[in-house]
Tab-separated table of C-alpha atoms in Angstrom:
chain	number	residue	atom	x	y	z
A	507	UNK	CA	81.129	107.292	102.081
A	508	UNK	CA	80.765	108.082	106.048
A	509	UNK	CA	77.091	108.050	105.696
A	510	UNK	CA	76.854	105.110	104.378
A	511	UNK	CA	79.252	103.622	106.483
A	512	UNK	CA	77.287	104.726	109.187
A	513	UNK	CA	74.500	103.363	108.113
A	514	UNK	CA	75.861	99.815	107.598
A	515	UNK	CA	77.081	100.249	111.630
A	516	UNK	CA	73.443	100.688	111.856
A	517	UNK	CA	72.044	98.229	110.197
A	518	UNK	CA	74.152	95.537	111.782
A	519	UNK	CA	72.409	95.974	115.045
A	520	UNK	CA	68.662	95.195	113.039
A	521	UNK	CA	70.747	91.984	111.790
A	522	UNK	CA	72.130	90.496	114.549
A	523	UNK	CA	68.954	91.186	116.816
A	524	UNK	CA	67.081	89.164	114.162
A	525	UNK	CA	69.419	86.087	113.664
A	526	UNK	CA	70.093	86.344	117.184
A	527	UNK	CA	66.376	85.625	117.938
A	528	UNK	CA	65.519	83.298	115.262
A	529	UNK	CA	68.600	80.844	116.652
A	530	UNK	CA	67.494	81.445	119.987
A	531	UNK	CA	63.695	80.770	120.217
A	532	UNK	CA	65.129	77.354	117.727
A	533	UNK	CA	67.448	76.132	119.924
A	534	UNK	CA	65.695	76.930	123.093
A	535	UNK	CA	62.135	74.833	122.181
A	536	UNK	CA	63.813	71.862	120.395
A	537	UNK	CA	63.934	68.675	122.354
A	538	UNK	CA	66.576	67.273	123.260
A	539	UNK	CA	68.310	70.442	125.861
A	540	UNK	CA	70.634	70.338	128.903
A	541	UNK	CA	68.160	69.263	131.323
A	542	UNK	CA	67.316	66.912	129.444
A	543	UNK	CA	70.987	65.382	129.221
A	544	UNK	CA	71.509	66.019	132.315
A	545	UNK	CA	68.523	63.369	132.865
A	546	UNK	CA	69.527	60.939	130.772
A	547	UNK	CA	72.985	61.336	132.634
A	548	UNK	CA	71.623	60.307	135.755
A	549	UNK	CA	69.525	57.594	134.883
A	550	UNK	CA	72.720	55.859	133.330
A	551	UNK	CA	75.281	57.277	136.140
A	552	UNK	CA	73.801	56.096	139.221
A	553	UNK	CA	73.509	59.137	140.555
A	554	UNK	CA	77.314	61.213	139.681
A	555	UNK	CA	75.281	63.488	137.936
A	556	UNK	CA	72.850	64.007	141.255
A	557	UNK	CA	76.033	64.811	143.090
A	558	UNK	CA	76.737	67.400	140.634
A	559	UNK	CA	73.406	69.110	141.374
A	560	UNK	CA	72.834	68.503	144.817
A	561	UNK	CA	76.431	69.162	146.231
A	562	UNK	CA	75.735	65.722	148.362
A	563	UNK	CA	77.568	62.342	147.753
A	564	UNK	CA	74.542	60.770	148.803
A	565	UNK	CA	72.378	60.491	145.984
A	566	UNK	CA	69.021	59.925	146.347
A	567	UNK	CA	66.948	58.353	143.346
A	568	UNK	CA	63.419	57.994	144.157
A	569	UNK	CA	61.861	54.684	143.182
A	570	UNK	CA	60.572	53.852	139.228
A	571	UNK	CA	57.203	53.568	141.046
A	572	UNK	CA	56.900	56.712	143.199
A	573	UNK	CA	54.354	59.499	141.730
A	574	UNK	CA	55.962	62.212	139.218
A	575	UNK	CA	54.439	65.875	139.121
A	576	UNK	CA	53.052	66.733	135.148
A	577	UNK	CA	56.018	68.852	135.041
A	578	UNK	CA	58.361	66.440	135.108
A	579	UNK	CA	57.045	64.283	132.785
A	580	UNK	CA	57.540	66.983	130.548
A	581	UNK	CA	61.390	65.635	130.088
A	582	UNK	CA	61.709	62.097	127.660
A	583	UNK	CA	63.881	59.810	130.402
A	584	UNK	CA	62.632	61.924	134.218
A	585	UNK	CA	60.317	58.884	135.186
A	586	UNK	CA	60.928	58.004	138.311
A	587	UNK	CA	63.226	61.018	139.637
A	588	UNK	CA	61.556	63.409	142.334
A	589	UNK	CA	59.797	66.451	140.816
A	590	UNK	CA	62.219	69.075	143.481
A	591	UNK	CA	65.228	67.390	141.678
A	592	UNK	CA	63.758	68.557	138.326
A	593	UNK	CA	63.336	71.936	139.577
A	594	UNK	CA	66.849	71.750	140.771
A	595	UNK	CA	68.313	70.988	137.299
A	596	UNK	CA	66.079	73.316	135.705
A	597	UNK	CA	66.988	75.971	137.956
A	598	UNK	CA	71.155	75.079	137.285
A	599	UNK	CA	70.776	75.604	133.669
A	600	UNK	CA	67.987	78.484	133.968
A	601	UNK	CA	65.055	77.375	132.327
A	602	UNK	CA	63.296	77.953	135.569
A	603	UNK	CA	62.718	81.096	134.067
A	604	UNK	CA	59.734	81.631	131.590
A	605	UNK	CA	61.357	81.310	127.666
A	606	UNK	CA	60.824	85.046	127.290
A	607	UNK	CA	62.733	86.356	130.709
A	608	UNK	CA	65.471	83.955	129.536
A	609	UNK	CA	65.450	85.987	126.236
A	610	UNK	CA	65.597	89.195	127.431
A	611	UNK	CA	67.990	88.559	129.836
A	612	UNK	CA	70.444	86.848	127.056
A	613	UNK	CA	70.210	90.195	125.118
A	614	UNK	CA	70.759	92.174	128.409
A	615	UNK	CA	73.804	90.274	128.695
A	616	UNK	CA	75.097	90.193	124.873
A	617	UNK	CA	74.859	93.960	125.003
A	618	UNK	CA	77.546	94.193	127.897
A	619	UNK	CA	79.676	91.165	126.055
A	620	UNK	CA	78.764	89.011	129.079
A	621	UNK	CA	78.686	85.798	127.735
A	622	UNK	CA	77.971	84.314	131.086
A	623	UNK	CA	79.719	80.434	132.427
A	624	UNK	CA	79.853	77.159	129.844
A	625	UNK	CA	77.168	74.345	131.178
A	626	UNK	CA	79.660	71.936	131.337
A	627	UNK	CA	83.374	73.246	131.245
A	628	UNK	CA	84.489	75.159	134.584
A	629	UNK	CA	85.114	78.466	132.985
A	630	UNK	CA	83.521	81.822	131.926
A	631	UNK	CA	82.726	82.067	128.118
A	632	UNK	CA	85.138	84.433	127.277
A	633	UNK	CA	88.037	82.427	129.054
A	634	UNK	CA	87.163	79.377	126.481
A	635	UNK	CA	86.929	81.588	123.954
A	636	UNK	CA	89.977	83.986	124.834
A	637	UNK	CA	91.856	80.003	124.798
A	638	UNK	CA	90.695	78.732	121.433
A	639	UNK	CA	91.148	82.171	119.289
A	640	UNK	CA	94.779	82.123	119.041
A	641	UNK	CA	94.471	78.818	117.220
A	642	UNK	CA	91.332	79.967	114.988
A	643	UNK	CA	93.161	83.131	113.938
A	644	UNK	CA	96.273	81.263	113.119
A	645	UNK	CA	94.856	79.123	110.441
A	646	UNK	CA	91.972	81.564	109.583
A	647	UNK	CA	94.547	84.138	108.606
A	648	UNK	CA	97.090	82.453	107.298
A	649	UNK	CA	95.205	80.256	105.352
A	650	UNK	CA	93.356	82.788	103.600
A	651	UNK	CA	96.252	85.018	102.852
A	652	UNK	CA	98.096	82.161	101.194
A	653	UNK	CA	95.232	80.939	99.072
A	654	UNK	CA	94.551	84.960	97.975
A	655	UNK	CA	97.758	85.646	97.249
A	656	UNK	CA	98.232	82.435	95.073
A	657	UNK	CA	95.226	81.846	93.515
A	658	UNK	CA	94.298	85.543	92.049
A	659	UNK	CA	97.918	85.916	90.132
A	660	UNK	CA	97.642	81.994	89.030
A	661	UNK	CA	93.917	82.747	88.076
A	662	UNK	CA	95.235	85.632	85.704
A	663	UNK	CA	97.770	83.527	84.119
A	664	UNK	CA	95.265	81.133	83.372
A	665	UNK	CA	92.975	83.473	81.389
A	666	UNK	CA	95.688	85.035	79.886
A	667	UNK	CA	97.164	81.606	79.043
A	668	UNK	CA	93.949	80.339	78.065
A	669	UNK	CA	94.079	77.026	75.941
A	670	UNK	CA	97.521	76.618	76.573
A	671	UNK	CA	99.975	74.003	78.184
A	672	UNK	CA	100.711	76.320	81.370
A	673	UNK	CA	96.893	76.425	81.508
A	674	UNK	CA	95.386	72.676	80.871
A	675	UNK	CA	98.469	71.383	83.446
A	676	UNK	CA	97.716	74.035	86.068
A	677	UNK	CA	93.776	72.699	85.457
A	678	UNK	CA	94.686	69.059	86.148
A	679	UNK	CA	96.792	69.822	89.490
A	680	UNK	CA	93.477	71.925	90.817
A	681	UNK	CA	90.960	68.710	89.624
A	682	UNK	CA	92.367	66.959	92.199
A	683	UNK	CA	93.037	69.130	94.670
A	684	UNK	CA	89.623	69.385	94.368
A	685	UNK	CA	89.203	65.816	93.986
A	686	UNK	CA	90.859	65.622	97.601
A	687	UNK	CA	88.825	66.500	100.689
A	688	UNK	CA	90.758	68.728	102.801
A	689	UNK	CA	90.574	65.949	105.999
A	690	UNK	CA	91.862	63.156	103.609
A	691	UNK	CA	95.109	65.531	102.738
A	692	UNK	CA	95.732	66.227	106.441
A	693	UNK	CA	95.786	62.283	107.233
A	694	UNK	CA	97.609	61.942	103.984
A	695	UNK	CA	100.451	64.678	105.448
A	696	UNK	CA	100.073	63.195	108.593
A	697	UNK	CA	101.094	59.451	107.502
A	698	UNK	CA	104.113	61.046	104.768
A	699	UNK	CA	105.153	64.283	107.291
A	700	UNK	CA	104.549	63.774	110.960
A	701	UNK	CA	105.730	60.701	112.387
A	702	UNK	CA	103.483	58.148	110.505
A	703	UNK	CA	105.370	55.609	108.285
A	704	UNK	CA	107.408	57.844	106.549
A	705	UNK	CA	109.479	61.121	108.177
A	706	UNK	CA	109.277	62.823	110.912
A	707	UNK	CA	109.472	66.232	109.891
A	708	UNK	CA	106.680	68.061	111.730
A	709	UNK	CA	104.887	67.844	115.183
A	710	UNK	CA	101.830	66.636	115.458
A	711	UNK	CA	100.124	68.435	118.214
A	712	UNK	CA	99.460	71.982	119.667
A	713	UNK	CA	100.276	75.226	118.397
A	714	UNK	CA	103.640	75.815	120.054
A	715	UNK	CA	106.571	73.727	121.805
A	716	UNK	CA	106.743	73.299	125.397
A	717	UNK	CA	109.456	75.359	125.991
A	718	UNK	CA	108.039	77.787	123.560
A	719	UNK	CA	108.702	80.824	126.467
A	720	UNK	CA	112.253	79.795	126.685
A	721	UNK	CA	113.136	80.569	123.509
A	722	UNK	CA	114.355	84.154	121.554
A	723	UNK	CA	111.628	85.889	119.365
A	724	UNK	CA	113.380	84.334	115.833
A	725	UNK	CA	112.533	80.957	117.501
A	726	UNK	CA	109.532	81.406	118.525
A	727	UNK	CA	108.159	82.764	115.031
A	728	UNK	CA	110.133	79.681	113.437
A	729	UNK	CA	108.415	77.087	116.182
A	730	UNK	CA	104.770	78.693	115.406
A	731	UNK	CA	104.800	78.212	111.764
A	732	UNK	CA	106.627	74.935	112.016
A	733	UNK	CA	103.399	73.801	113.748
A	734	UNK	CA	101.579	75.420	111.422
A	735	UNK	CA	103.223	74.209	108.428
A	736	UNK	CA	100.403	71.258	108.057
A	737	UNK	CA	97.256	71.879	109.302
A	738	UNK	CA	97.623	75.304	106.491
A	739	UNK	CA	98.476	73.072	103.793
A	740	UNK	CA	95.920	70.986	104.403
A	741	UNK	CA	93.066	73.707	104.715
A	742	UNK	CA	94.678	75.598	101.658
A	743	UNK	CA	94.295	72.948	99.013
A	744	UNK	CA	90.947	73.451	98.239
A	745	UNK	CA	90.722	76.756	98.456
A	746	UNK	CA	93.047	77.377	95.994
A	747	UNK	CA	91.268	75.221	92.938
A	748	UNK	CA	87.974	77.361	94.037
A	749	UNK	CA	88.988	81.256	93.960
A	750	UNK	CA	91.792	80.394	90.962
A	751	UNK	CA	89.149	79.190	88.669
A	752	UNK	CA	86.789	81.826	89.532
A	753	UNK	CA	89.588	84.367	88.983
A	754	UNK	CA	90.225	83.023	85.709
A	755	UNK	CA	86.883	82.824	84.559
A	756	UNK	CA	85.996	86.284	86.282
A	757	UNK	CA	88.823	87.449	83.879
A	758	UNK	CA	87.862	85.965	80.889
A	759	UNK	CA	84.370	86.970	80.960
A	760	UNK	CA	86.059	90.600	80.966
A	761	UNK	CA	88.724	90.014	78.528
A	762	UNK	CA	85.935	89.214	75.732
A	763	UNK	CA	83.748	92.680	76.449
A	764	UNK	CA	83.554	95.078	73.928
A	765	UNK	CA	85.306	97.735	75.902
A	766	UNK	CA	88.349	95.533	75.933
A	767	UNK	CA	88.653	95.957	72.136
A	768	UNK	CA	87.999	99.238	72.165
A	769	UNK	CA	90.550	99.907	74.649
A	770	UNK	CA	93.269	98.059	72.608
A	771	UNK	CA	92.326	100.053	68.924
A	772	UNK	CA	93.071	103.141	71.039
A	773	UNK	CA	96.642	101.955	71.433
A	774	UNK	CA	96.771	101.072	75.161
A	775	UNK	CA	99.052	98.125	75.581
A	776	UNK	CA	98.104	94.714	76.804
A	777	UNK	CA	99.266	96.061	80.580
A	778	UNK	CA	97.501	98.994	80.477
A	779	UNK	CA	94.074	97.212	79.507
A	780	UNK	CA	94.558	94.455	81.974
A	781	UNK	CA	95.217	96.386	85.033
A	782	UNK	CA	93.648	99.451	84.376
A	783	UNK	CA	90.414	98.706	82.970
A	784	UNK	CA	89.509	94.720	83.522
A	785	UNK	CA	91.149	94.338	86.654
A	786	UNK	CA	89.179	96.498	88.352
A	787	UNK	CA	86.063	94.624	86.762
A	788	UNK	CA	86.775	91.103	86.972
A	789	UNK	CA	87.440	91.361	90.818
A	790	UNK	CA	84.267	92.109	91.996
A	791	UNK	CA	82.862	88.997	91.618
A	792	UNK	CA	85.852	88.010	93.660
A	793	UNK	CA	85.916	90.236	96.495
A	794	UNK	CA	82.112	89.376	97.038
A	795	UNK	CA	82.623	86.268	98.035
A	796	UNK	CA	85.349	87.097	100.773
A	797	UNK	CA	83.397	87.622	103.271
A	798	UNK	CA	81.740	84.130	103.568
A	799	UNK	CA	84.586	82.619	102.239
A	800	UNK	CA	86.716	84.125	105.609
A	801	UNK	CA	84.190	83.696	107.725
A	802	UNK	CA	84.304	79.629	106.766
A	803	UNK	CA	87.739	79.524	106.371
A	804	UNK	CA	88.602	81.086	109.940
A	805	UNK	CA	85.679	78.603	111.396
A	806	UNK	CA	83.595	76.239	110.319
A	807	UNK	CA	86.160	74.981	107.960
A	808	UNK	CA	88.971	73.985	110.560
A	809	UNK	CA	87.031	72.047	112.744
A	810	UNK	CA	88.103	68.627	111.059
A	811	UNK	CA	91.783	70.191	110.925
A	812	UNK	CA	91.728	71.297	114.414
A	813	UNK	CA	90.714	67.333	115.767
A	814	UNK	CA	93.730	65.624	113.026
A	815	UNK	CA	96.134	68.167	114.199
A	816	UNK	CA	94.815	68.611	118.292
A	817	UNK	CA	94.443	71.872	117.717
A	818	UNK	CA	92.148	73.026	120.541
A	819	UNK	CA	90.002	76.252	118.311
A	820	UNK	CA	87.211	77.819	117.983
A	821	UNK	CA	85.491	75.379	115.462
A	822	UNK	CA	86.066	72.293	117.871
A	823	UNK	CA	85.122	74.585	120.706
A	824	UNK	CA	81.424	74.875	118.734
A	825	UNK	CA	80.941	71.715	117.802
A	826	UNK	CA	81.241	70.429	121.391
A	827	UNK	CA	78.979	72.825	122.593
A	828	UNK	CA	76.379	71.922	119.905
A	829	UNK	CA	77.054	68.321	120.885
A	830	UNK	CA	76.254	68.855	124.346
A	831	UNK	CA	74.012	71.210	124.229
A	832	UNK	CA	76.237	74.411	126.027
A	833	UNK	CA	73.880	76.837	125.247
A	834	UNK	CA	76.094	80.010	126.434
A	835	UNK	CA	78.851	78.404	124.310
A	836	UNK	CA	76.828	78.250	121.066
A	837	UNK	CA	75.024	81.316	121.394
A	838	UNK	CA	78.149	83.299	122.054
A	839	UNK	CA	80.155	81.667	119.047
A	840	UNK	CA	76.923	82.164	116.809
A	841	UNK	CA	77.159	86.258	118.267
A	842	UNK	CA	80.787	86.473	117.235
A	843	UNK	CA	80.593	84.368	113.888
A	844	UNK	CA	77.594	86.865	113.162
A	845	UNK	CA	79.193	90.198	113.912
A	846	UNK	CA	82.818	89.377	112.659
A	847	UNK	CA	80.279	88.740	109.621
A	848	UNK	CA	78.898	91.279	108.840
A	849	UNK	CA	82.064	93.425	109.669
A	850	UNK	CA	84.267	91.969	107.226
A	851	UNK	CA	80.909	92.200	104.810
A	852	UNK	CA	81.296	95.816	105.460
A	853	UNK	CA	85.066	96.035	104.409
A	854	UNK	CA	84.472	94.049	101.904
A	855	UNK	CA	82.128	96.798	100.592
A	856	UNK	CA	84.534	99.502	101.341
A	857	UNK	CA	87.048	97.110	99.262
A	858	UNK	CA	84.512	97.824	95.848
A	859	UNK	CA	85.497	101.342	96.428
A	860	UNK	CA	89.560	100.733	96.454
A	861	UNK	CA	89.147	98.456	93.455
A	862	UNK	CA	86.622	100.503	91.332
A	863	UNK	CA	86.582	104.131	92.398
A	864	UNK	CA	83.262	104.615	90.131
A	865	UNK	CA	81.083	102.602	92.960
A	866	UNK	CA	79.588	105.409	94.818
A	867	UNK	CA	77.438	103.814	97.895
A	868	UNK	CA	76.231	107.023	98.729
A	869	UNK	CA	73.446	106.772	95.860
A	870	UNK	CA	72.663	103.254	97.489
């Protein structure tokens, strides 16, 4: 197992290079880039955005008629501004650089962790991102805990209940929490829970109180989940009509093998077979999908729970750098989204092991 461990630590570095490259060479040669936003700024601004660059509050816009280098004309919108100034801009975003010195430099950097400053917030990388985690790993966590530790005993039940009351009523409930997109629920608990028409049971904003320092530990753990308390609810609904009917069908599947029988004529009793033999079975479909399904839930998936909720995380903090084009933002949240990845795809390997001691990676 510690070779092949070792040679999944390996292999990430391979992985990451690639996707790494294949985003960057993308993103860098599509149209529409900071200094070209930055262009478009300043020919709506009249001339903020040349103050930015220049340091001056005098700008100085050369006329719609004055000549423009070949360069310059390489940016949609720089008609009419003086060649230097694109060379300035280019320079403040550094794609005066040739797109292969930029490259290497980015993977110089990425080595050390250096994520380098945002475009357009006044802070380092890792400060923005060393902000917005605590948020991210709040609902991340919690959210997939809860919808694990529900959905996989309810998913049992179901197979094991198969055809039955318990089992068609439990169905309906997950239809339409399916039914429901998880933004739709968060308005919905937003209107009913947090000061809409309704009560006024939970805040609406941030992760903590105010005067969250001021208070003892019990209060702050009872202030953090309070906040919590929606924005989970509202991510965990769909989750849990997903992994509970895979569970139960997972189980199912197993339930009607051959093995199962067999197991039963020797006398085992229902417990025995269940746990013993098709647990073990049924789960790793399930445990195969937890990586992506973290990797979503901790992300991508809050983004739309982060803006109902102002909750300032990582998945907002990505989608405004995408938006405006932040390039050291989006690379480094692609880097981490990548590597915490294929990390918990490792674990989740190792996970096979706990579940079915007969996996043996070391003939992989």
């Amino acid at each position: 197992m510690i070779t092949y461990i070792f040679r999944r630590l390996l292999l990430i570095i391979p992985t990451l290079l690639g996707i790494m490259t294949i985003n960057f060479f993308i993103i860098q040669t599509s149209p529409g880039g900071p200094v070209e936003k930055m262009i478009m700024q300043m020919q709506g601004d009249n001339g903020s955005a040349l103050d930015r660059i220049t340091g001056s509050n005098q700008s100085e816009v050369v006329d719609s008629d004055s000549t423009v280098s070949s360069d310059s004309n390489f940016y949609k919108g720089s008609k009419g501004l003086d060649p230097e100034l694109i060379k300035d801009i280019e320079k403040l975003y550094g794609f005066d650089k040739p797109i292969l010195e930029r490259y290497f430099l980015m993977l110089k950097s990425y080595i050390m962790f250096d994520f380098g400053d945002s475009f357009y917030k006044n802070s380092t990388v890792i400060e923005l991102i060393k902000d917005k985690l605590p948020v991210s790993i709040s609902l991340g966590i919690w959210s997939t805990l809860i919808i694990y530790i529900v959905s996989i005993p309810l998913g049992i039940r179901k197979a094991l209940k198969h055809g039955s009351k318990f089992d068609i009523y439990t169905s309906s409930l997950i239809i339409i929490g399916t039914a429901i997109p998880g933004f739709l629920f968060a308005i919905l608990l937003v209107i009913l829970f947090a000061g809409g028409n309704y009560f006024d049971w939970f805040p609406l904003r941030g992760l903590f109180s105010e005067d969250f320092s001021q208070m003892s530990f019990l209060e702050q753990i009872k202030d953090y989940f309070w906040h919590l308390t929606l924005p989970i609810t509202a991510m965990v609904i769909g989750g849990f009509a997903t992994l509970t009917m895979l569970t139960k069908n997972s189980f199912l599947d197993e339930i009607s093998k051959q093995y199962v029988t067999t197991a039963k004529a020797k006398g085992l009793t229902p417990t025995k077979v269940l746990y013993h033999h098709v647990f073990r079975n049924a789960m790793l479909i399930i445990i195969s999908g937890f990586p992506a399904a973290f990797i979503s839930m901790f992300f991508t998936g809050s983004l739309l729970i982060e803006v109902i909720f102002s909750l300032d995380g990582i998945g907002l903090l990505g989608f405004e750098a995408t938006l405006y084009r932040d390039y050291p933002v989006m690379f480094a949240t692609l880097y981490i989204f990548t590597l915490m990845g294929l990390v918990v795809s490792l674990i989740s390997d190792l996970a096979y092991t706990w579940v079915d001691p007969r996996i043996n990676f070391e003939k992989v």
